[in-house]
Amino acid sequence: MSQFTKKAIIDAFVELISERPLSKITVKDIVTRCGVNRNTFYYYFEDIYALIDELFQLETEKVIGNEEDYQSWQEAFYKAIDFVYKNKQGVYHLYKSISREQVENYLNRVSYNNILAFAKRETADLSVDGEDVELIASFYAHALTGLVLDWLGDGMRGNPREYIERLGVLLDGNIRHCFLKNRQTDKDV
């Protein structure tokens, strides 16, 4: 029952943030929407910002928790971006509010974990320093996050899946090639 109530509060917030900016949403609005009292809200969340943290944590876990099921980093990123696209207006309101950092952190966590898993698979048969794999994953994750943030900042015009598909073509084999080229350079020295 308690997880049901917590989910109802989060769902009510997602509905409200899709309708209006964060600055126009109160705890009273949320509890009225989901039919619980203020004490129930505060039992689960310290404030609205704690609710936002929980929302992004849950969405991150949905994507990262299934990383073994993905055939490519794109698949996982599509799932993450689907949440953003499905809740376009709400995410845009959050992005334009003081919670922009939470949107960025969500995208960074999802991007990094999925690119890292992809990079590890691409280099599994190579003798590669784990720190180098993490560095390249961080580089690509920040690039992906930056593109999505640009898309958000541009009013979410266009379909982000197209960017991801284009990047997939560009990255295909590039991570592995980067390490193979580095190994060749090391042998030449």
Coordinates of N, CA, C and O in Angstrom, one line a residue:
M1 N 0.8 -1.2 0.0 CA 0.0 0.0 0.0 C 0.9 1.3 0.0 O 0.6 2.2 -0.7
S2 N 2.0 1.3 0.8 CA 2.8 2.5 0.9 C 3.4 2.8 -0.5 O 3.5 4.0 -0.8
Q3 N 3.9 1.8 -1.2 CA 4.5 2.1 -2.5 C 3.5 2.6 -3.5 O 3.8 3.5 -4.3
F4 N 2.2 2.2 -3.3 CA 1.2 2.7 -4.2 C 0.9 4.2 -3.9 O 0.7 4.9 -4.8
T5 N 0.9 4.5 -2.6 CA 0.7 5.9 -2.3 C 1.8 6.8 -2.8 O 1.6 7.9 -3.3
K6 N 3.0 6.3 -2.6 CA 4.2 7.1 -3.0 C 4.2 7.3 -4.5 O 4.4 8.4 -5.0
K7 N 3.8 6.2 -5.2 CA 3.7 6.3 -6.7 C 2.6 7.3 -7.1 O 2.8 8.1 -8.1
A8 N 1.5 7.3 -6.4 CA 0.4 8.2 -6.7 C 0.8 9.6 -6.5 O 0.4 10.5 -7.3
I9 N 1.6 9.9 -5.5 CA 2.1 11.3 -5.3 C 3.0 11.7 -6.4 O 2.9 12.8 -7.0
I10 N 3.9 10.8 -6.8 CA 4.9 11.1 -7.9 C 4.1 11.3 -9.2 O 4.3 12.2 -10.0
D11 N 3.1 10.4 -9.5 CA 2.3 10.5 -10.7 C 1.5 11.8 -10.7 O 1.4 12.5 -11.8
A12 N 1.0 12.2 -9.6 CA 0.3 13.5 -9.5 C 1.2 14.7 -9.9 O 0.9 15.6 -10.6
F13 N 2.4 14.6 -9.3 CA 3.4 15.6 -9.6 C 3.8 15.7 -11.1 O 3.8 16.8 -11.7
V14 N 4.0 14.5 -11.7 CA 4.3 14.4 -13.2 C 3.1 15.1 -14.0 O 3.4 15.8 -14.9
E15 N 1.9 14.8 -13.6 CA 0.8 15.4 -14.3 C 0.8 16.9 -14.2 O 0.6 17.7 -15.1
L16 N 1.0 17.4 -12.9 CA 1.0 18.8 -12.7 C 2.2 19.6 -13.4 O 2.0 20.6 -13.9
I17 N 3.4 19.0 -13.4 CA 4.5 19.6 -14.0 C 4.3 19.7 -15.5 O 4.9 20.5 -16.2
S18 N 3.5 18.8 -16.0 CA 3.2 18.9 -17.5 C 2.3 20.0 -17.8 O 2.2 20.4 -18.9
E19 N 1.5 20.4 -16.8 CA 0.5 21.5 -17.0 C 1.1 22.9 -16.7 O 0.6 23.9 -17.3
R20 N 2.0 23.0 -15.8 CA 2.5 24.3 -15.3 C 3.9 24.3 -14.8 O 4.4 23.2 -14.5
P21 N 4.6 25.4 -14.8 CA 5.9 25.5 -14.3 C 6.0 25.1 -12.8 O 5.1 25.1 -12.0
L22 N 7.2 24.7 -12.4 CA 7.5 24.2 -11.1 C 7.1 25.3 -10.0 O 6.6 25.0 -9.0
S23 N 7.4 26.5 -10.3 CA 7.1 27.6 -9.4 C 5.6 27.8 -9.1 O 5.3 28.4 -8.1
K24 N 4.8 27.2 -9.9 CA 3.3 27.3 -9.8 C 2.7 26.0 -9.1 O 1.5 25.9 -9.1
I25 N 3.6 25.1 -8.7 CA 3.1 23.9 -8.1 C 3.4 23.9 -6.6 O 4.5 24.1 -6.1
T26 N 2.4 23.6 -5.8 CA 2.5 23.5 -4.3 C 2.3 22.1 -3.9 O 1.7 21.3 -4.6
V27 N 2.7 21.8 -2.6 CA 2.3 20.5 -2.0 C 0.8 20.3 -2.0 O 0.3 19.2 -2.3
K28 N 0.1 21.4 -1.7 CA -1.4 21.3 -1.7 C -1.9 20.9 -3.0 O -2.8 20.0 -3.1
D29 N -1.3 21.4 -4.1 CA -1.8 21.0 -5.5 C -1.6 19.5 -5.7 O -2.4 18.8 -6.2
I30 N -0.4 19.0 -5.2 CA -0.1 17.6 -5.4 C -1.0 16.7 -4.6 O -1.5 15.7 -5.2
V31 N -1.2 17.0 -3.3 CA -2.0 16.1 -2.5 C -3.5 16.2 -2.9 O -4.2 15.2 -2.8
T32 N -3.9 17.4 -3.4 CA -5.3 17.5 -3.9 C -5.5 16.6 -5.1 O -6.5 15.9 -5.3
R33 N -4.5 16.6 -6.0 CA -4.5 15.8 -7.3 C -4.6 14.3 -7.0 O -5.3 13.6 -7.6
C34 N -3.8 13.9 -6.0 CA -3.8 12.4 -5.8 C -4.6 12.0 -4.6 O -4.7 10.7 -4.4
G35 N -5.3 12.9 -3.9 CA -6.2 12.5 -2.9 C -5.6 12.0 -1.6 O -6.2 11.2 -0.9
V36 N -4.5 12.5 -1.2 CA -3.9 12.2 0.1 C -3.8 13.5 0.9 O -4.0 14.6 0.3
N37 N -3.4 13.4 2.2 CA -3.3 14.6 2.9 C -1.8 15.1 3.0 O -0.9 14.3 2.6
R38 N -1.6 16.3 3.5 CA -0.2 16.9 3.5 C 0.7 16.0 4.3 O 1.9 15.8 4.0
N39 N 0.2 15.4 5.4 CA 1.1 14.6 6.3 C 1.6 13.4 5.5 O 2.7 13.0 5.7
T40 N 0.7 12.9 4.7 CA 1.1 11.7 3.9 C 2.2 12.1 2.9 O 3.2 11.4 2.7
F41 N 2.1 13.3 2.3 CA 3.2 13.8 1.4 C 4.5 13.9 2.2 O 5.5 13.4 1.7
Y42 N 4.4 14.5 3.3 CA 5.7 14.7 4.1 C 6.2 13.4 4.7 O 7.4 13.4 5.1
Y43 N 5.4 12.4 4.8 CA 5.9 11.1 5.3 C 6.9 10.6 4.2 O 7.9 10.0 4.6
Y44 N 6.6 10.8 3.0 CA 7.4 10.2 1.9 C 8.5 11.2 1.4 O 9.6 10.8 1.0
F45 N 8.2 12.5 1.4 CA 9.1 13.5 0.9 C 9.3 14.7 1.8 O 8.3 15.2 2.3
E46 N 10.5 15.2 1.9 CA 10.8 16.3 2.7 C 10.2 17.6 2.1 O 9.7 18.5 2.8
D47 N 10.2 17.6 0.7 CA 9.6 18.8 0.0 C 9.5 18.4 -1.5 O 9.8 17.2 -1.8
I48 N 9.1 19.3 -2.3 CA 8.9 19.0 -3.7 C 10.2 18.6 -4.4 O 10.3 17.7 -5.2
Y49 N 11.3 19.2 -3.9 CA 12.6 18.9 -4.5 C 13.1 17.5 -4.2 O 13.7 16.8 -5.1
A50 N 12.7 17.0 -3.1 CA 13.0 15.6 -2.7 C 12.2 14.7 -3.6 O 12.6 13.6 -4.0
L51 N 10.9 15.1 -3.9 CA 10.1 14.3 -4.8 C 10.7 14.3 -6.2 O 10.8 13.2 -6.8
I52 N 11.3 15.4 -6.7 CA 11.9 15.4 -8.0 C 13.1 14.5 -8.0 O 13.3 13.8 -9.0
D53 N 13.9 14.6 -6.9 CA 15.1 13.7 -6.8 C 14.6 12.2 -6.9 O 15.3 11.4 -7.7
E54 N 13.6 11.9 -6.2 CA 13.1 10.5 -6.3 C 12.6 10.1 -7.6 O 12.9 9.0 -8.1
L55 N 11.9 11.0 -8.3 CA 11.4 10.8 -9.7 C 12.6 10.4 -10.6 O 12.5 9.4 -11.3
F56 N 13.6 11.3 -10.6 CA 14.7 11.0 -11.5 C 15.5 9.8 -11.1 O 16.0 9.1 -11.9
Q57 N 15.6 9.5 -9.8 CA 16.3 8.3 -9.3 C 15.5 7.0 -9.8 O 16.1 6.1 -10.3
L58 N 14.2 7.1 -9.7 CA 13.4 5.9 -10.2 C 13.6 5.7 -11.7 O 13.7 4.6 -12.2
E59 N 13.5 6.8 -12.5 CA 13.7 6.7 -13.9 C 15.1 6.2 -14.3 O 15.2 5.4 -15.2
T60 N 16.1 6.7 -13.5 CA 17.4 6.2 -13.8 C 17.6 4.7 -13.5 O 18.1 4.0 -14.3
E61 N 17.0 4.3 -12.5 CA 17.0 2.8 -12.1 C 16.3 2.0 -13.2 O 16.8 0.9 -13.5
K62 N 15.2 2.5 -13.7 CA 14.5 1.8 -14.8 C 15.4 1.5 -16.0 O 15.4 0.5 -16.6
V63 N 16.2 2.5 -16.3 CA 17.1 2.4 -17.5 C 18.3 1.6 -17.2 O 18.7 0.7 -17.9
I64 N 19.0 2.0 -16.1 CA 20.3 1.4 -15.8 C 20.1 0.0 -15.3 O 20.9 -0.9 -15.6
G65 N 19.0 -0.3 -14.6 CA 18.7 -1.6 -14.0 C 18.6 -2.7 -15.1 O 18.8 -3.9 -14.8
N66 N 18.3 -2.3 -16.3 CA 18.1 -3.2 -17.4 C 19.3 -3.3 -18.4 O 19.1 -3.7 -19.5
E67 N 20.4 -2.7 -18.0 CA 21.5 -2.5 -19.0 C 21.9 -3.8 -19.7 O 22.4 -3.8 -20.8
E68 N 21.8 -4.9 -19.0 CA 22.2 -6.2 -19.6 C 21.3 -6.6 -20.7 O 21.7 -7.4 -21.6
D69 N 20.1 -6.1 -20.7 CA 19.1 -6.5 -21.7 C 19.3 -5.7 -23.0 O 18.6 -6.0 -24.0
Y70 N 20.1 -4.7 -23.0 CA 20.2 -3.9 -24.2 C 21.3 -4.4 -25.1 O 22.3 -4.8 -24.7
Q71 N 21.0 -4.4 -26.4 CA 21.9 -4.8 -27.4 C 22.9 -3.7 -27.8 O 24.0 -4.0 -28.3
S72 N 22.6 -2.5 -27.5 CA 23.4 -1.4 -27.8 C 23.2 -0.2 -26.8 O 22.2 -0.2 -26.1
W73 N 24.2 0.7 -26.8 CA 24.0 1.9 -25.9 C 22.8 2.7 -26.4 O 22.1 3.3 -25.6
Q74 N 22.5 2.7 -27.7 CA 21.4 3.5 -28.2 C 20.1 3.0 -27.6 O 19.2 3.8 -27.3
E75 N 19.9 1.7 -27.5 CA 18.7 1.1 -27.0 C 18.4 1.7 -25.6 O 17.3 2.1 -25.3
A76 N 19.4 1.7 -24.7 CA 19.2 2.2 -23.4 C 19.0 3.7 -23.4 O 18.1 4.2 -22.6
F77 N 19.7 4.4 -24.2 CA 19.5 5.8 -24.3 C 18.1 6.2 -24.8 O 17.5 7.1 -24.4
Y78 N 17.6 5.4 -25.8 CA 16.2 5.6 -26.3 C 15.2 5.5 -25.1 O 14.3 6.3 -25.0
K79 N 15.4 4.5 -24.2 CA 14.5 4.3 -23.1 C 14.6 5.6 -22.2 O 13.5 6.0 -21.8
A80 N 15.7 6.1 -22.0 CA 15.9 7.3 -21.1 C 15.2 8.5 -21.8 O 14.5 9.2 -21.1
I81 N 15.5 8.6 -23.1 CA 14.9 9.8 -23.8 C 13.4 9.7 -24.0 O 12.7 10.7 -24.0
D82 N 12.9 8.4 -24.0 CA 11.5 8.2 -24.1 C 10.7 8.8 -22.9 O 9.7 9.4 -23.1
F83 N 11.3 8.7 -21.7 CA 10.7 9.4 -20.5 C 10.7 10.9 -20.8 O 9.6 11.5 -20.5
V84 N 11.8 11.4 -21.2 CA 11.8 12.8 -21.5 C 10.8 13.2 -22.6 O 10.1 14.2 -22.4
Y85 N 10.8 12.5 -23.6 CA 9.9 12.8 -24.8 C 8.4 12.7 -24.4 O 7.6 13.5 -24.7
K86 N 8.1 11.6 -23.6 CA 6.7 11.3 -23.2 C 6.2 12.4 -22.2 O 5.1 12.8 -22.2
N87 N 7.2 13.0 -21.4 CA 6.8 14.0 -20.5 C 7.5 15.3 -20.9 O 8.0 16.1 -20.0
K88 N 7.4 15.6 -22.2 CA 8.1 16.7 -22.8 C 7.9 18.1 -22.0 O 8.8 18.7 -21.7
Q89 N 6.6 18.4 -21.9 CA 6.3 19.7 -21.2 C 6.8 19.7 -19.8 O 7.4 20.7 -19.3
G90 N 6.6 18.6 -19.1 CA 7.1 18.6 -17.7 C 8.6 18.7 -17.5 O 9.1 19.4 -16.7
V91 N 9.3 18.0 -18.4 CA 10.7 18.0 -18.3 C 11.2 19.4 -18.7 O 12.2 19.9 -18.1
Y92 N 10.6 20.0 -19.7 CA 10.9 21.3 -20.1 C 10.7 22.3 -19.0 O 11.6 23.2 -18.7
H93 N 9.6 22.2 -18.2 CA 9.4 23.0 -17.1 C 10.5 22.8 -16.0 O 11.0 23.8 -15.4
L94 N 10.9 21.6 -15.8 CA 11.9 21.3 -14.8 C 13.3 21.9 -15.3 O 14.0 22.4 -14.5
Y95 N 13.5 21.7 -16.6 CA 14.8 22.2 -17.2 C 14.9 23.7 -17.0 O 16.0 24.2 -16.7
K96 N 13.8 24.4 -17.2 CA 13.8 25.8 -17.1 C 13.7 26.3 -15.7 O 13.8 27.5 -15.4
S97 N 13.5 25.4 -14.7 CA 13.4 25.8 -13.3 C 14.8 25.6 -12.6 O 15.8 25.3 -13.2
I98 N 14.8 25.8 -11.3 CA 16.0 25.6 -10.6 C 16.4 24.1 -10.5 O 17.4 23.8 -10.0
S99 N 15.6 23.2 -11.0 CA 15.9 21.8 -11.0 C 16.6 21.4 -12.2 O 16.7 20.2 -12.5
R100 N 17.1 22.3 -13.0 CA 17.8 21.9 -14.2 C 19.0 20.9 -14.0 O 19.2 20.0 -14.7
E101 N 19.6 21.1 -12.8 CA 20.7 20.3 -12.5 C 20.3 18.8 -12.3 O 21.0 17.9 -12.7
Q102 N 19.1 18.6 -11.8 CA 18.6 17.2 -11.7 C 18.4 16.6 -13.1 O 18.6 15.4 -13.2
V103 N 17.9 17.4 -14.0 CA 17.7 16.8 -15.4 C 19.1 16.5 -16.0 O 19.3 15.4 -16.5
E104 N 20.1 17.3 -15.8 CA 21.4 17.1 -16.3 C 22.0 15.8 -15.6 O 22.6 15.0 -16.3
N105 N 21.8 15.7 -14.3 CA 22.4 14.6 -13.6 C 21.7 13.3 -14.0 O 22.4 12.3 -14.2
Y106 N 20.4 13.3 -14.3 CA 19.7 12.1 -14.8 C 20.3 11.7 -16.1 O 20.7 10.5 -16.3
L107 N 20.4 12.6 -17.0 CA 21.0 12.3 -18.4 C 22.4 11.8 -18.3 O 22.8 10.9 -19.0
N108 N 23.2 12.5 -17.4 CA 24.6 12.1 -17.3 C 24.8 10.6 -16.7 O 25.6 9.9 -17.2
R109 N 24.0 10.3 -15.7 CA 24.1 9.0 -15.1 C 23.7 7.9 -16.1 O 24.3 6.9 -16.3
V110 N 22.6 8.2 -16.8 CA 22.1 7.2 -17.8 C 23.1 7.1 -18.9 O 23.4 6.0 -19.3
S111 N 23.6 8.2 -19.4 CA 24.5 8.2 -20.5 C 25.8 7.4 -20.2 O 26.3 6.5 -20.9
Y112 N 26.4 7.8 -19.0 CA 27.6 7.3 -18.6 C 27.5 5.8 -18.4 O 28.4 5.0 -18.9
N113 N 26.6 5.3 -17.7 CA 26.4 3.9 -17.4 C 26.2 3.1 -18.6 O 26.8 2.0 -18.7
N114 N 25.5 3.6 -19.6 CA 25.2 2.8 -20.8 C 26.4 2.9 -21.8 O 26.7 1.9 -22.4
I115 N 27.1 4.0 -21.9 CA 28.2 4.1 -22.7 C 29.4 3.2 -22.1 O 30.1 2.5 -22.8
L116 N 29.5 3.2 -20.8 CA 30.5 2.4 -20.1 C 30.3 0.9 -20.4 O 31.2 0.2 -20.8
A117 N 29.1 0.5 -20.3 CA 28.8 -0.9 -20.5 C 29.1 -1.3 -22.0 O 29.7 -2.3 -22.3
F118 N 28.7 -0.4 -22.9 CA 29.0 -0.5 -24.3 C 30.5 -0.6 -24.6 O 31.0 -1.5 -25.3
A119 N 31.3 0.3 -24.0 CA 32.7 0.4 -24.2 C 33.4 -0.8 -23.6 O 34.4 -1.4 -24.2
K120 N 32.9 -1.3 -22.5 CA 33.5 -2.6 -21.9 C 33.2 -3.8 -22.8 O 34.1 -4.6 -23.0
R121 N 32.1 -3.8 -23.4 CA 31.8 -4.9 -24.4 C 32.7 -4.8 -25.6 O 33.2 -5.8 -26.1
E122 N 32.8 -3.6 -26.1 CA 33.7 -3.3 -27.3 C 35.1 -3.7 -27.1 O 35.8 -4.0 -28.1
T123 N 35.6 -3.5 -25.9 CA 37.0 -3.7 -25.6 C 37.3 -5.0 -24.8 O 38.4 -5.2 -24.3
A124 N 36.3 -5.8 -24.6 CA 36.5 -7.0 -23.7 C 37.6 -7.9 -24.1 O 38.3 -8.5 -23.3
D125 N 37.9 -8.0 -25.4 CA 39.0 -8.9 -25.8 C 40.3 -8.2 -26.0 O 41.3 -8.8 -26.5
L126 N 40.4 -6.9 -25.6 CA 41.6 -6.2 -25.7 C 42.2 -6.0 -24.3 O 41.5 -6.0 -23.3
S127 N 43.5 -5.8 -24.3 CA 44.1 -5.5 -23.0 C 44.1 -3.9 -22.9 O 45.0 -3.2 -23.3
V128 N 43.1 -3.5 -22.2 CA 42.8 -2.0 -22.1 C 42.7 -1.7 -20.6 O 42.1 -2.4 -19.8
D129 N 43.3 -0.6 -20.2 CA 43.3 0.0 -18.9 C 41.8 0.4 -18.6 O 41.2 1.1 -19.4
G130 N 41.3 -0.1 -17.5 CA 39.9 0.3 -17.1 C 39.7 1.7 -17.0 O 38.6 2.2 -17.3
E131 N 40.7 2.5 -16.5 CA 40.6 3.9 -16.4 C 40.4 4.6 -17.8 O 39.7 5.6 -17.9
D132 N 41.1 4.0 -18.8 CA 40.9 4.5 -20.2 C 39.5 4.3 -20.7 O 38.9 5.2 -21.3
V133 N 39.0 3.1 -20.4 CA 37.6 2.8 -20.8 C 36.6 3.8 -20.1 O 35.7 4.3 -20.7
E134 N 36.8 4.0 -18.8 CA 36.0 5.0 -18.1 C 36.1 6.4 -18.7 O 35.1 7.1 -18.8
L135 N 37.3 6.8 -19.0 CA 37.5 8.1 -19.6 C 36.8 8.3 -20.9 O 36.1 9.3 -21.1
I136 N 36.9 7.3 -21.8 CA 36.2 7.4 -23.1 C 34.7 7.4 -22.9 O 34.0 8.1 -23.6
A137 N 34.2 6.6 -21.9 CA 32.8 6.5 -21.6 C 32.3 7.9 -21.1 O 31.3 8.4 -21.5
S138 N 33.1 8.5 -20.3 CA 32.8 9.8 -19.8 C 32.7 10.9 -20.9 O 31.8 11.7 -20.9
F139 N 33.7 10.8 -21.8 CA 33.7 11.7 -22.9 C 32.5 11.6 -23.8 O 31.8 12.6 -24.0
Y140 N 32.1 10.4 -24.2 CA 31.0 10.2 -25.0 C 29.7 10.5 -24.3 O 28.7 11.1 -24.8
A141 N 29.6 10.2 -23.0 CA 28.4 10.4 -22.2 C 28.2 12.0 -22.1 O 27.0 12.4 -22.2
H142 N 29.2 12.7 -21.9 CA 29.1 14.2 -21.8 C 28.6 14.7 -23.1 O 27.8 15.7 -23.2
A143 N 29.2 14.2 -24.2 CA 28.8 14.6 -25.5 C 27.3 14.3 -25.8 O 26.5 15.2 -26.2
L144 N 26.8 13.1 -25.4 CA 25.4 12.8 -25.6 C 24.5 13.7 -24.7 O 23.5 14.2 -25.2
T145 N 24.9 13.9 -23.5 CA 24.1 14.7 -22.6 C 24.1 16.1 -23.1 O 23.0 16.8 -23.1
G146 N 25.2 16.6 -23.6 CA 25.2 18.0 -24.1 C 24.3 18.1 -25.3 O 23.6 19.1 -25.4
L147 N 24.2 17.1 -26.2 CA 23.3 17.2 -27.3 C 21.9 17.2 -26.8 O 21.0 18.0 -27.4
V148 N 21.5 16.4 -25.8 CA 20.2 16.4 -25.3 C 19.8 17.7 -24.7 O 18.7 18.2 -24.8
L149 N 20.8 18.2 -23.9 CA 20.6 19.5 -23.3 C 20.4 20.6 -24.3 O 19.5 21.5 -24.1
D150 N 21.1 20.6 -25.4 CA 20.9 21.5 -26.5 C 19.5 21.4 -27.0 O 18.8 22.4 -27.3
W151 N 19.1 20.2 -27.2 CA 17.7 19.9 -27.7 C 16.7 20.5 -26.7 O 15.7 21.1 -27.2
L152 N 16.9 20.2 -25.4 CA 16.0 20.8 -24.4 C 15.9 22.3 -24.5 O 14.9 22.9 -24.5
G153 N 17.1 22.9 -24.5 CA 17.2 24.3 -24.5 C 16.7 25.0 -25.8 O 16.2 26.1 -25.8
D154 N 16.6 24.2 -26.9 CA 16.1 24.7 -28.1 C 14.5 24.5 -28.2 O 14.0 24.5 -29.3
G155 N 13.9 24.1 -27.1 CA 12.5 24.0 -27.1 C 12.0 22.6 -27.5 O 10.9 22.4 -27.8
M156 N 12.9 21.6 -27.5 CA 12.6 20.2 -27.8 C 12.0 20.0 -29.2 O 11.1 19.2 -29.4
R157 N 12.5 20.8 -30.2 CA 12.1 20.6 -31.5 C 12.8 19.5 -32.2 O 14.0 19.2 -31.9
G158 N 12.1 18.7 -33.0 CA 12.7 17.6 -33.6 C 12.7 16.4 -32.7 O 12.3 16.4 -31.6
N159 N 13.1 15.2 -33.3 CA 13.1 14.0 -32.5 C 14.5 13.6 -32.1 O 15.3 13.5 -33.0
P160 N 14.7 13.5 -30.8 CA 16.1 13.2 -30.3 C 16.6 11.8 -30.8 O 17.8 11.6 -30.9
R161 N 15.6 10.9 -31.2 CA 16.0 9.6 -31.6 C 16.9 9.7 -32.9 O 17.8 8.9 -33.1
E162 N 16.6 10.7 -33.7 CA 17.4 10.9 -34.9 C 18.9 11.2 -34.6 O 19.8 10.7 -35.2
Y163 N 19.1 12.1 -33.6 CA 20.4 12.4 -33.2 C 21.2 11.1 -32.6 O 22.3 10.9 -33.0
I164 N 20.4 10.4 -31.9 CA 21.0 9.2 -31.3 C 21.4 8.2 -32.4 O 22.4 7.6 -32.4
E165 N 20.5 8.0 -33.4 CA 20.8 7.1 -34.5 C 22.0 7.6 -35.3 O 22.9 6.8 -35.6
R166 N 22.1 8.9 -35.5 CA 23.3 9.4 -36.3 C 24.5 9.2 -35.5 O 25.6 8.9 -36.0
L167 N 24.5 9.5 -34.2 CA 25.6 9.2 -33.3 C 26.0 7.7 -33.3 O 27.2 7.4 -33.3
G168 N 25.0 6.9 -33.3 CA 25.3 5.4 -33.3 C 26.1 5.1 -34.5 O 27.0 4.3 -34.4
V169 N 25.8 5.6 -35.7 CA 26.5 5.3 -36.9 C 28.0 5.9 -36.7 O 28.9 5.2 -37.1
L170 N 28.1 7.1 -36.2 CA 29.4 7.6 -36.0 C 30.3 6.9 -35.0 O 31.5 6.7 -35.2
L171 N 29.6 6.4 -33.9 CA 30.4 5.7 -32.9 C 30.6 4.3 -33.1 O 31.5 3.7 -32.5
D172 N 29.9 3.7 -34.1 CA 30.0 2.3 -34.3 C 31.4 1.9 -34.7 O 32.0 2.3 -35.7
G173 N 32.0 1.2 -33.8 CA 33.4 0.7 -34.0 C 34.5 1.8 -33.6 O 35.6 1.4 -33.5
N174 N 34.1 3.0 -33.4 CA 35.1 4.0 -33.0 C 35.7 3.8 -31.7 O 36.9 4.1 -31.5
I175 N 35.0 3.4 -30.7 CA 35.6 3.1 -29.4 C 36.6 2.0 -29.5 O 37.7 2.2 -29.0
R176 N 36.3 1.0 -30.1 CA 37.2 -0.1 -30.3 C 38.4 0.3 -31.1 O 39.5 0.1 -30.8
H177 N 38.1 1.1 -32.2 CA 39.2 1.6 -33.1 C 40.2 2.5 -32.3 O 41.4 2.4 -32.5
C178 N 39.6 3.3 -31.4 CA 40.4 4.2 -30.6 C 41.5 3.4 -29.8 O 42.7 3.7 -29.8
F179 N 41.0 2.3 -29.2 CA 42.0 1.5 -28.4 C 42.9 0.7 -29.3 O 44.1 0.4 -28.9
L180 N 42.4 0.2 -30.4 CA 43.3 -0.5 -31.3 C 44.4 0.4 -31.8 O 45.6 0.0 -31.9
K181 N 44.0 1.6 -32.2 CA 45.0 2.5 -32.7 C 46.0 2.8 -31.6 O 47.2 2.9 -31.9
N182 N 45.6 3.0 -30.4 CA 46.5 3.3 -29.3 C 47.4 2.1 -29.1 O 48.6 2.3 -28.8
R183 N 47.0 0.9 -29.2 CA 47.8 -0.3 -29.0 C 48.9 -0.3 -30.1 O 50.0 -0.6 -29.9
Q184 N 48.5 0.0 -31.4 CA 49.4 0.1 -32.5 C 50.5 1.1 -32.2 O 51.7 0.9 -32.4
T185 N 50.1 2.3 -31.7 CA 51.1 3.4 -31.4 C 52.1 2.9 -30.3 O 53.3 3.2 -30.4
D186 N 51.6 2.2 -29.3 CA 52.4 1.7 -28.2 C 53.4 0.7 -28.8 O 54.6 0.7 -28.3
K187 N 53.1 -0.1 -29.7 CA 54.0 -1.1 -30.3 C 55.1 -0.4 -31.1 O 56.2 -0.9 -31.2
D188 N 54.7 0.7 -31.8 CA 55.7 1.4 -32.6 C 56.7 2.1 -31.8 O 57.8 2.4 -32.3
V189 N 56.4 2.4 -30.6 CA 57.4 3.2 -29.8 C 58.5 2.4 -29.3 O 58.7 1.3 -29.1

